[in-house]
Amino acid sequence: MNQTGYDIAIVGAGPAGMTAALYALRAGKTVLLLEGQAYGGQIIQSPKVENYPGAPEIGGVELAEQMMGQIRALGVEMIAESVQRIHPEDNRFRMETFAHVYTASAVILATGVGHRKLGVPGEEALIGRGVSFCATCDGMFFRRREVAVVGGGNTAVQDALVLAEICSKVYLIHRRDSFRAEAHLMERVRSSEKIEIIPDTVVTAIRGEMRLESLTLRNTKSGEECELAVAGLFEAVGTLPQNAAFADAVALDAEGYIPTDADCMTATPGIFAAGDCRQKAVRQLTTATADGTVAALAAVEWLNRAR
Ligand code: NAP
């Protein structure tokens, strides 16, 4: 750390944060990258990334490692701490973690999103005991067992395909009969002998003593209820922003996302937001890295103008 702290602090080491670091470092700025969990964000839960231009098929972990290798080589300071609070002080920003206080002249928030939960009885007690949010991480625990995935987006469908390679049977439970997942993924699901789609159905309870034993399902059209015995439940029902800790520092919209201008600047001069944490329509890997680029270059320009 130099005498006055860092030029730019980036909160979150997913693709948006790592790309922002790349551009800020290449612009000659000192960069602190703070991440409380594993670096890589959501892509590390993806066994195969197939929509990143120039890399038709790459493992999510491998892509994250390559991004990190690239910024480490440029001298990024990576600290494995989670930022609890940000506040301005003497033309700088103070970032408090549980252990330390760091300062920077500009901040880029790239906090991504967290998992939405179903919020049904039994869920909390059985998380980690059969209920999971990551098929790539936990799928092997259910080898040759019957499992269910709930959700109708790309994550749910990719999870079902991953689990079909490992498990004896995969039920894909969705509250409607049409899926928002990409058509080519749905084709693979429909041609899998191991995946059974259960449409128009919601999970109303998750049951089990020490471990998950069964799900209570309700058909949304007929209202009929039934019990489905499974060893694992993979929840993939979307994402939620995790910006509440920064509500004093930046404005949030009604859903908790961070509004920005076209340069990724928030309503607080000097604080930028990039990636899924930002208010926007399309949340993809490519839009996350694009945001990281825009936010970093805007932060660099903002710093250069301020001096
Ligand atoms: P998503 O696209 O928001 O899909 C969430 C799914 O969960 C929807 O099908 C939704 O149903 C369902 N759902 C929401 N709340 C529910 C509830 N309480 N009970 C039951 N079902 C519920 O989320 P995602 O699949 O995690 O994807 C998030 C973003 O990342 C998307 O932009 C996605 O395209 C992107 N992504 C892309 C890839 C890729 O390879 N291209 C991979 C993963 C994620 P409805 O459809 O009825 O709303």
Coordinates of C-alpha atoms in Angstrom, one line a residue, residues 2 6-8 20-31 74-75 296-297 300 303-304 307:
N2 CA 1.4 3.4 -0.8
Y6 CA -4.7 2.9 -3.2
D7 CA -5.9 4.7 -6.3
I8 CA -8.7 2.3 -6.9
A20 CA -11.9 -3.6 -13.9
A21 CA -8.6 -4.4 -12.2
L22 CA -7.0 -5.3 -15.5
Y23 CA -7.9 -2.0 -17.1
A24 CA -7.0 0.1 -14.0
L25 CA -3.6 -1.6 -13.6
R26 CA -2.8 -1.2 -17.3
A27 CA -3.7 2.6 -16.8
G28 CA -0.9 2.7 -14.2
K29 CA -3.1 2.9 -11.1
T30 CA -2.6 1.1 -7.8
V31 CA -5.4 -1.4 -7.3
L74 CA 0.3 -6.8 -13.4
G75 CA 0.6 -6.3 -9.6
A296 CA -12.3 1.1 -14.7
L297 CA -11.7 3.6 -17.5
V300 CA -9.2 6.4 -14.2
L303 CA -9.0 10.3 -10.8
N304 CA -6.9 12.0 -13.5
R307 CA -5.7 15.7 -9.6

